[in-house]
Amino acid sequence: MGVFDIFDNGSRSTISGISLNRIADIYGTPVIVYSARRIRDNFTRLKKAFPEASIFYSVKANDNPRIIELLGGMGSGADTASPFEISMSIFAGIDTGNMLYSPNNASLRDLEFAYDRGITINFNSFTQYSKMRGKMERISFRINPGFGLGEFGGITTGGSNTKFGLDPDSAILAYEKAREDGSSEFGIHMMIGSNNRNHLQLYEAYSSFFKVADRISKEAGVKFEFVDIGGGLGIPYSSADKDLDIASLGSMTTDEFSRHGFGHLVLEPGRYIVGDAGIIIGTVNDVHNGFVGTDIGMNINIRPALYGARHMILPLSERTEGEEMTVTGQICENTDRIGQIAYRVMEGDRLMVLCAGAYIYSMSSRYNGRPRPAEAMIMEDGTDRLIRRREDFSDFLSAVV
Ligand SMILES: Cc1ncc(COP(=O)(O)O)c(C=O)c1O
């Protein structure tokens, strides 16, 4: 698996036989283009590595219902973080019995929204659970096992100084209370961070979590019907990044899991399934002061400004190596930088930003009055489909009263 796998063999400008220049001609720029084949391949590889696990695609990575629908058709469930993500997943055809709700700081209304639809909730704290006390037959808590694992501080969600989860001792008390309150089915959850490409580190983390879960199970007197190890499976963002050895991770984890007496294993991956399956295509509008000025800015890809994330950026057609320059967008912030380009570019050229399938559209904004981009999907039969139109001014006015 590599950063260029989305393209047809040997090509860096066609996907399933379709020219990306043609997509940009049809839909304009900026546009995010997804490969249905790549999403399917990623999901299939994951399923092969973890054949006995239930996979709940984490909708926050990319909430386009056509993508959720594609994954639902392959047997994926949906892991959701808000009522609207639940609604989006229902719209995309996912059965509520095949959904998880893993929110934090949810209101009673949010929690009831999930509960009323029969969706299993991963509670982030005992106080969150208390809002629903006595109602829940099936209950799961998110555990902070005392360590985190993520590519950047901003996407490390375990260990000290995070708002996520209960420490193991508090979790024991929480499960005891839930048992006393009448709950009879139990799950346990952790999500310690994102974009991890080292299978040994992930395996270590999962093994430690299984030990923590064992202890909680014994001391609280509950049996875990499911153990949810969250998302966090990483992808390469540049050709220098190492690939996650998913096959080894899957077999080592499955073996270790089978040594405990838990029910079934659950995964909630987002990035691994869609991250390298999307590309943003944009246009160079200016080259000025040594910066390449494009129509792709932090309004579309906030990750570099937010975490210092890196994305490979290439010209769509002519590729002549040149002096490295910073690529910027149209936003009035000096953090409006989406990466570096080491090719010669001129006004009017088209660029592409790779690995833009996860945490791009779903984290985009309308800052500076810029509409969100169009999204197109290249289908496996070599046809293309607009899956979300570019926003227009009516979208800016739609909530104004
Ligand atoms: C609770 C939960 N599950 C799953 C995910 C998906 O993570 P990833 O995209 O790294 O697989 C996240 C991401 O933040 C999350 O918060």
JSON list of C-alpha atoms and ligand atoms in Angstrom, two decimals, residues 56 58 60-61 79-81 102-104 122 142 155 157 164 189-191 193-196 228 230-234 268-272 358-359, ligand 1:
[
{"chain": "A", "resi": 56, "resn": "PHE", "atom": "CA", "xyz": [-17.85, 0.15, 12.23]},
{"chain": "A", "resi": 58, "resn": "SER", "atom": "CA", "xyz": [-15.98, 6.02, 11.67]},
{"chain": "A", "resi": 60, "resn": "LYS", "atom": "CA", "xyz": [-16.31, 11.54, 11.21]},
{"chain": "A", "resi": 61, "resn": "ALA", "atom": "CA", "xyz": [-13.50, 10.74, 8.76]},
{"chain": "A", "resi": 79, "resn": "ASP", "atom": "CA", "xyz": [-19.41, 4.60, 14.35]},
{"chain": "A", "resi": 80, "resn": "THR", "atom": "CA", "xyz": [-20.96, 8.01, 14.98]},
{"chain": "A", "resi": 81, "resn": "ALA", "atom": "CA", "xyz": [-20.16, 11.03, 17.14]},
{"chain": "A", "resi": 102, "resn": "SER", "atom": "CA", "xyz": [-19.21, 7.36, 20.76]},
{"chain": "A", "resi": 103, "resn": "PRO", "atom": "CA", "xyz": [-19.77, 10.99, 21.74]},
{"chain": "A", "resi": 104, "resn": "ASN", "atom": "CA", "xyz": [-18.17, 13.19, 24.35]},
{"chain": "A", "resi": 122, "resn": "ASN", "atom": "CA", "xyz": [-19.84, 4.19, 24.31]},
{"chain": "A", "resi": 142, "resn": "ARG", "atom": "CA", "xyz": [-14.70, 4.49, 26.96]},
{"chain": "A", "resi": 155, "resn": "ILE", "atom": "CA", "xyz": [-4.85, 13.47, 17.52]},
{"chain": "A", "resi": 157, "resn": "THR", "atom": "CA", "xyz": [-6.65, 10.94, 22.70]},
{"chain": "A", "resi": 164, "resn": "PHE", "atom": "CA", "xyz": [-11.56, 11.25, 26.94]},
{"chain": "A", "resi": 189, "resn": "HIS", "atom": "CA", "xyz": [-14.10, 0.89, 24.39]},
{"chain": "A", "resi": 190, "resn": "MET", "atom": "CA", "xyz": [-10.87, 2.79, 23.89]},
{"chain": "A", "resi": 191, "resn": "MET", "atom": "CA", "xyz": [-9.63, 5.23, 21.25]},
{"chain": "A", "resi": 193, "resn": "GLY", "atom": "CA", "xyz": [-5.14, 8.26, 18.92]},
{"chain": "A", "resi": 194, "resn": "SER", "atom": "CA", "xyz": [-4.99, 8.40, 15.17]},
{"chain": "A", "resi": 195, "resn": "ASN", "atom": "CA", "xyz": [-2.71, 7.70, 12.20]},
{"chain": "A", "resi": 196, "resn": "ASN", "atom": "CA", "xyz": [-0.50, 5.03, 13.70]},
{"chain": "A", "resi": 228, "resn": "ASP", "atom": "CA", "xyz": [-13.93, -2.00, 20.92]},
{"chain": "A", "resi": 230, "resn": "GLY", "atom": "CA", "xyz": [-11.39, 2.18, 18.30]},
{"chain": "A", "resi": 231, "resn": "GLY", "atom": "CA", "xyz": [-9.79, 3.51, 15.13]},
{"chain": "A", "resi": 232, "resn": "GLY", "atom": "CA", "xyz": [-6.29, 4.86, 14.74]},
{"chain": "A", "resi": 233, "resn": "LEU", "atom": "CA", "xyz": [-4.93, 2.66, 11.92]},
{"chain": "A", "resi": 234, "resn": "GLY", "atom": "CA", "xyz": [-2.57, 4.84, 9.94]},
{"chain": "A", "resi": 268, "resn": "GLU", "atom": "CA", "xyz": [-13.89, 1.78, 14.36]},
{"chain": "A", "resi": 269, "resn": "PRO", "atom": "CA", "xyz": [-11.47, 2.81, 11.61]},
{"chain": "A", "resi": 270, "resn": "GLY", "atom": "CA", "xyz": [-11.95, 5.93, 9.53]},
{"chain": "A", "resi": 271, "resn": "ARG", "atom": "CA", "xyz": [-8.69, 7.12, 7.97]},
{"chain": "A", "resi": 272, "resn": "TYR", "atom": "CA", "xyz": [-7.50, 3.64, 6.98]},
{"chain": "A", "resi": 358, "resn": "ALA", "atom": "CA", "xyz": [-10.27, 11.53, 5.54]},
{"chain": "A", "resi": 359, "resn": "TYR", "atom": "CA", "xyz": [-10.70, 14.58, 7.78]},
{"chain": "B", "resi": 1, "resn": "LIG", "atom": "C1", "xyz": [-14.19, 7.43, 18.98]},
{"chain": "B", "resi": 1, "resn": "LIG", "atom": "C2", "xyz": [-13.46, 7.38, 17.69]},
{"chain": "B", "resi": 1, "resn": "LIG", "atom": "N1", "xyz": [-13.52, 6.25, 16.95]},
{"chain": "B", "resi": 1, "resn": "LIG", "atom": "C3", "xyz": [-12.88, 6.16, 15.77]},
{"chain": "B", "resi": 1, "resn": "LIG", "atom": "C4", "xyz": [-12.15, 7.21, 15.25]},
{"chain": "B", "resi": 1, "resn": "LIG", "atom": "C5", "xyz": [-11.50, 7.06, 13.91]},
{"chain": "B", "resi": 1, "resn": "LIG", "atom": "O1", "xyz": [-10.14, 7.19, 13.95]},
{"chain": "B", "resi": 1, "resn": "LIG", "atom": "P1", "xyz": [-9.23, 6.91, 12.70]},
{"chain": "B", "resi": 1, "resn": "LIG", "atom": "O2", "xyz": [-9.70, 7.75, 11.58]},
{"chain": "B", "resi": 1, "resn": "LIG", "atom": "O3", "xyz": [-7.87, 7.24, 13.16]},
{"chain": "B", "resi": 1, "resn": "LIG", "atom": "O4", "xyz": [-9.34, 5.46, 12.39]},
{"chain": "B", "resi": 1, "resn": "LIG", "atom": "C6", "xyz": [-12.04, 8.39, 16.00]},
{"chain": "B", "resi": 1, "resn": "LIG", "atom": "C7", "xyz": [-11.24, 9.52, 15.49]},
{"chain": "B", "resi": 1, "resn": "LIG", "atom": "O5", "xyz": [-10.98, 10.50, 16.12]},
{"chain": "B", "resi": 1, "resn": "LIG", "atom": "C8", "xyz": [-12.72, 8.48, 17.25]},
{"chain": "B", "resi": 1, "resn": "LIG", "atom": "O6", "xyz": [-12.67, 9.60, 17.98]}
]
